[in-house]
Coordinates of C-alpha atoms in Angstrom, one line a residue:
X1 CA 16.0 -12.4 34.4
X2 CA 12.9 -14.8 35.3
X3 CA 11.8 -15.4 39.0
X4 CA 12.7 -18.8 39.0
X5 CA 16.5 -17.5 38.1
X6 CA 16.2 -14.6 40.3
X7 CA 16.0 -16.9 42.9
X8 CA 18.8 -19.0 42.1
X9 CA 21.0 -15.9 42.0
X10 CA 19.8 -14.4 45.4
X11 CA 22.7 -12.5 47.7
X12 CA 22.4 -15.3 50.0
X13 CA 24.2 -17.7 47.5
X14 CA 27.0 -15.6 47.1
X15 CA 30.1 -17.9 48.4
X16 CA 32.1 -14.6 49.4
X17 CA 30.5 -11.3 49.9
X18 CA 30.8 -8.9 46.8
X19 CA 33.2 -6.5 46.5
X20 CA 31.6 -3.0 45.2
X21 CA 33.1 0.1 44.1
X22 CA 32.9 3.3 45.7
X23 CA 30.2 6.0 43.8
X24 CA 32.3 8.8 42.3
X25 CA 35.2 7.1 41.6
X26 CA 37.0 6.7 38.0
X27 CA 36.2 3.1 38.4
X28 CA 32.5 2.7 39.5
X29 CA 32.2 4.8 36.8
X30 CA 33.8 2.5 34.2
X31 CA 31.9 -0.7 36.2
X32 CA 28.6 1.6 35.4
X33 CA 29.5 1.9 31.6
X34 CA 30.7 -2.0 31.1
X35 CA 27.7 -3.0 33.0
X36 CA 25.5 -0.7 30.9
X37 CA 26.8 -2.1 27.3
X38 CA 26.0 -5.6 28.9
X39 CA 22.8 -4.4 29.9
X40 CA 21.9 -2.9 26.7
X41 CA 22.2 -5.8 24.6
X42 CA 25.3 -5.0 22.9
X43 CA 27.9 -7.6 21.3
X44 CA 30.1 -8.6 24.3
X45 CA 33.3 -8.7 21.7
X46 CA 32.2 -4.9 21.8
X47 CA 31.3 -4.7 25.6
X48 CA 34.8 -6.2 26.8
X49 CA 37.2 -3.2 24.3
X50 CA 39.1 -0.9 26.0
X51 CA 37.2 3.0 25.5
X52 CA 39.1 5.2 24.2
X53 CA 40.9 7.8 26.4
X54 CA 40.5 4.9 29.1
X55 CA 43.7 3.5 31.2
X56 CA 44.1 -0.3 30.9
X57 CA 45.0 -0.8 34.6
X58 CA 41.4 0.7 35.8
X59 CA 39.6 -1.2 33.1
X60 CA 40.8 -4.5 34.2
X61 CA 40.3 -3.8 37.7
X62 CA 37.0 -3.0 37.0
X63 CA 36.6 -6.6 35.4
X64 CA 38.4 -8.6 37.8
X65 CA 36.7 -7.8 40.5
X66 CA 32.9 -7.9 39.2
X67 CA 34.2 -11.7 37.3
X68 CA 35.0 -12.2 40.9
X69 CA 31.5 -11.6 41.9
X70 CA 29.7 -13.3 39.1
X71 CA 32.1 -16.7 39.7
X72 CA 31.2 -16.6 43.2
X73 CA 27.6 -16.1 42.6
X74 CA 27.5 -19.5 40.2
X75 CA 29.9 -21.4 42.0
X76 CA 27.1 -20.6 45.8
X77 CA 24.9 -21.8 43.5
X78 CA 26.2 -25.3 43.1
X79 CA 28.9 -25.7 46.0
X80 CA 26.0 -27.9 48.1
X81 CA 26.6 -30.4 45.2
X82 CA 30.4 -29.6 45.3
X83 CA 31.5 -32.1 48.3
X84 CA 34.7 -34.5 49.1
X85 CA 33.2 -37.1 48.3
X86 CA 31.8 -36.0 45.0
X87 CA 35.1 -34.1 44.1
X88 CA 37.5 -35.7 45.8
X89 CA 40.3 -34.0 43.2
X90 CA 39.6 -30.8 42.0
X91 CA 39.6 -31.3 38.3
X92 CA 38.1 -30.4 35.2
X93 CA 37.3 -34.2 33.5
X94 CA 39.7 -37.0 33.5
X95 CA 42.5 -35.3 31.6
X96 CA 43.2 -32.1 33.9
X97 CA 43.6 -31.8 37.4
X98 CA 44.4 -28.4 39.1
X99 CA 46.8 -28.4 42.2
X100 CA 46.7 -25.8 44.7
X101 CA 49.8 -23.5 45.7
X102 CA 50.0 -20.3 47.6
X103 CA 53.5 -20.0 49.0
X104 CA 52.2 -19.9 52.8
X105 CA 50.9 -23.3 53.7
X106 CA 51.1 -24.7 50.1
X107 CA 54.2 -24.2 49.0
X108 CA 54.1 -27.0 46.4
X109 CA 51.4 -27.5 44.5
X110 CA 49.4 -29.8 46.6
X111 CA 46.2 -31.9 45.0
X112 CA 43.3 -31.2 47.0
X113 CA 39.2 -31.8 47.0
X114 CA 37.2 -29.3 44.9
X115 CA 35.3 -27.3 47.1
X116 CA 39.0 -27.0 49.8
X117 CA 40.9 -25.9 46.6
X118 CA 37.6 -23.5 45.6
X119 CA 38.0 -22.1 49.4
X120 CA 41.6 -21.6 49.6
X121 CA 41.0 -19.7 45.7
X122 CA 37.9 -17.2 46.8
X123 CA 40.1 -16.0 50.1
X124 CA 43.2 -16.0 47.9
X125 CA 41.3 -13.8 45.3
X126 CA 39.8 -11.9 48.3
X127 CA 42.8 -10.5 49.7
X128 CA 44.2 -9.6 46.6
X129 CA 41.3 -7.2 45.4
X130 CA 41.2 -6.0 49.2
X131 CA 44.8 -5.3 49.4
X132 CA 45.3 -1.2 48.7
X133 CA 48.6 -1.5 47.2
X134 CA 47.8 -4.2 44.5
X135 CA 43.5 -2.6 43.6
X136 CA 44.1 1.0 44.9
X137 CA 40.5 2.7 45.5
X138 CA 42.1 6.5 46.0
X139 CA 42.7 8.6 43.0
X140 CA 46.4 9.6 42.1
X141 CA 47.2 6.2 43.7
X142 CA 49.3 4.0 41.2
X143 CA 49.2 0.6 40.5
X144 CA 51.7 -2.0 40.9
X145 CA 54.0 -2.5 38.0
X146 CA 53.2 -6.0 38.4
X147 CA 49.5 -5.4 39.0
X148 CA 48.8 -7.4 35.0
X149 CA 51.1 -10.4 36.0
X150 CA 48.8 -10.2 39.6
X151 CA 45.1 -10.4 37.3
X152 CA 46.7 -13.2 34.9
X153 CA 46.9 -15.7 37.7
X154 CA 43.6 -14.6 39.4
X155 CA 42.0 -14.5 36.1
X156 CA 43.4 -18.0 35.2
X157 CA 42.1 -19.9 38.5
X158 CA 39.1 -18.1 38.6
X159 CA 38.4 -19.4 35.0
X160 CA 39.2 -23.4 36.5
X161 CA 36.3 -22.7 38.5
X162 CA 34.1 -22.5 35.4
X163 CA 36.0 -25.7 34.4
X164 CA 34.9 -27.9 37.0
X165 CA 31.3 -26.7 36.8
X166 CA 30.9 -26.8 33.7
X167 CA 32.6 -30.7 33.4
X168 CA 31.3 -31.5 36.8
X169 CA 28.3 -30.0 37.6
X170 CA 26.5 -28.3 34.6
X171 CA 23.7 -30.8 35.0
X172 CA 22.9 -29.2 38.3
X173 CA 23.2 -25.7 36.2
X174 CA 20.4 -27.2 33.7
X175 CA 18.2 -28.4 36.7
X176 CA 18.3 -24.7 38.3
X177 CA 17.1 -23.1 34.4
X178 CA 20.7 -21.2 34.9
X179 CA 22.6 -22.8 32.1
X180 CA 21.6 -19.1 29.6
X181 CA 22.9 -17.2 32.5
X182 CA 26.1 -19.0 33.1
X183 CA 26.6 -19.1 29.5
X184 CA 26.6 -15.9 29.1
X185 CA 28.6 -14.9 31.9
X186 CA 31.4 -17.6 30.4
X187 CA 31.6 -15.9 27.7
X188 CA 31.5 -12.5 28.7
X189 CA 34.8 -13.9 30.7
X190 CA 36.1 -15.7 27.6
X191 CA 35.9 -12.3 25.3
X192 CA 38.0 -10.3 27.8
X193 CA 40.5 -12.5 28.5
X194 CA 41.0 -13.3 25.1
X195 CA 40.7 -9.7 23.9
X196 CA 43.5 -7.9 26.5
X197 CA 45.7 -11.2 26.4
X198 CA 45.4 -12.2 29.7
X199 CA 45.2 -15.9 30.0
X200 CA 47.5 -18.4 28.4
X201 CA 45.4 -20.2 24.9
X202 CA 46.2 -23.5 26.6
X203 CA 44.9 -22.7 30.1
X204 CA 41.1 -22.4 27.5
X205 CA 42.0 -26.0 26.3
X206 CA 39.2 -27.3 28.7
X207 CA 36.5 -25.8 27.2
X208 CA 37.6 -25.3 24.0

């Protein structure tokens, strides 16, 4: 990574503070082996397959969380640009609009500004990969049987966020020399989801 990116991509842009795993586990140990195919240069179709012998549940975990930390990364980078008044609706061009529900305060889904909706979605996410019985960090624990259905709908409305900056605010990516980086991280995103079937085709209509 150049200086100049390095720079754009310092800790103190992260919106929400990363999430890490713990050393010795089973899955810091997966997070070390994904990050090292990235690392090495290898086809990300490649990087984002299952290993063999692996479970499915730890290797999506794995992903979920560090996509959570690489969205939050881009999206500190640009959220100074990411106002009400800029993005009054948060929306990804003139033909979708994404409405915000959590069944606590927004029990319909509510049209809200972009960077309201993008902080309602980080503490959403937050509390899911924080909550023991939906991520657990201790060996022998289980997860959820519903723990796929849980990472669908994070995965889904963490990949609106690259919607909106992309349609919205790519040109402030450009500016920054980030637009190889976020690329790249886009796609890395795009190959998982595609390859473990996690996100509905027409949910990727956007960027298609």
């Amino acid at each position: 990574m150049s200086i100049a990116l390095k720079q754009v991509f310092n800790k103190d842009k992260t919106f929400r503070p990363k999430r890490k795993f713990e050393p010795g586990t089973q899955r810091f140990e997966l997070h070390k082996r994904a990050q090292a195919s990235l690392n090495s240069g290898v086809d990300l179709k490649a990087a984002v397959q299952l290993p063999s012998g692996e479970d499915q549940n730890d290797w999506v975990a794995v992903h979920v969380v560090d996509f959570f930390n690489r969205i939050n990364l881009i999206y500190g980078t640009i959220c100074e640009f990411c106002t009400e008044q800029t993005c009054p609706v948060m929306s990804g061009g003139p033909k979708y609009e994404y409405r915000w529900q959590d069944d606590l305060k927004y029990k319909k889904p509510t049209a809200l500004p972009a960077p309201q909706y993008m902080n309602l979605l980080m503490d959403w996410i937050e509390v899911q990969i924080n909550n023991e019985d939906i991520f657990p960090t201790c060996v022998g624990v289980p997860f959820p049987k519903n723990f796929l259905q849980i990472c669908k709908k994070i995965l889904c409305r963490l990949f609106r966020v690259f919607v909106h900056v992309y349609i919205h605010h790519f040109d402030r990516v450009i500016v920054m020399g980030a637009e190889a980086h976020v690329n790249t991280c886009y796609k890395h995103f795009y190959y998982f989801v595609t390859e473990m079937n996690l996100i509905d085709r027409k949910e990727l209509e956007p960027l298609r």
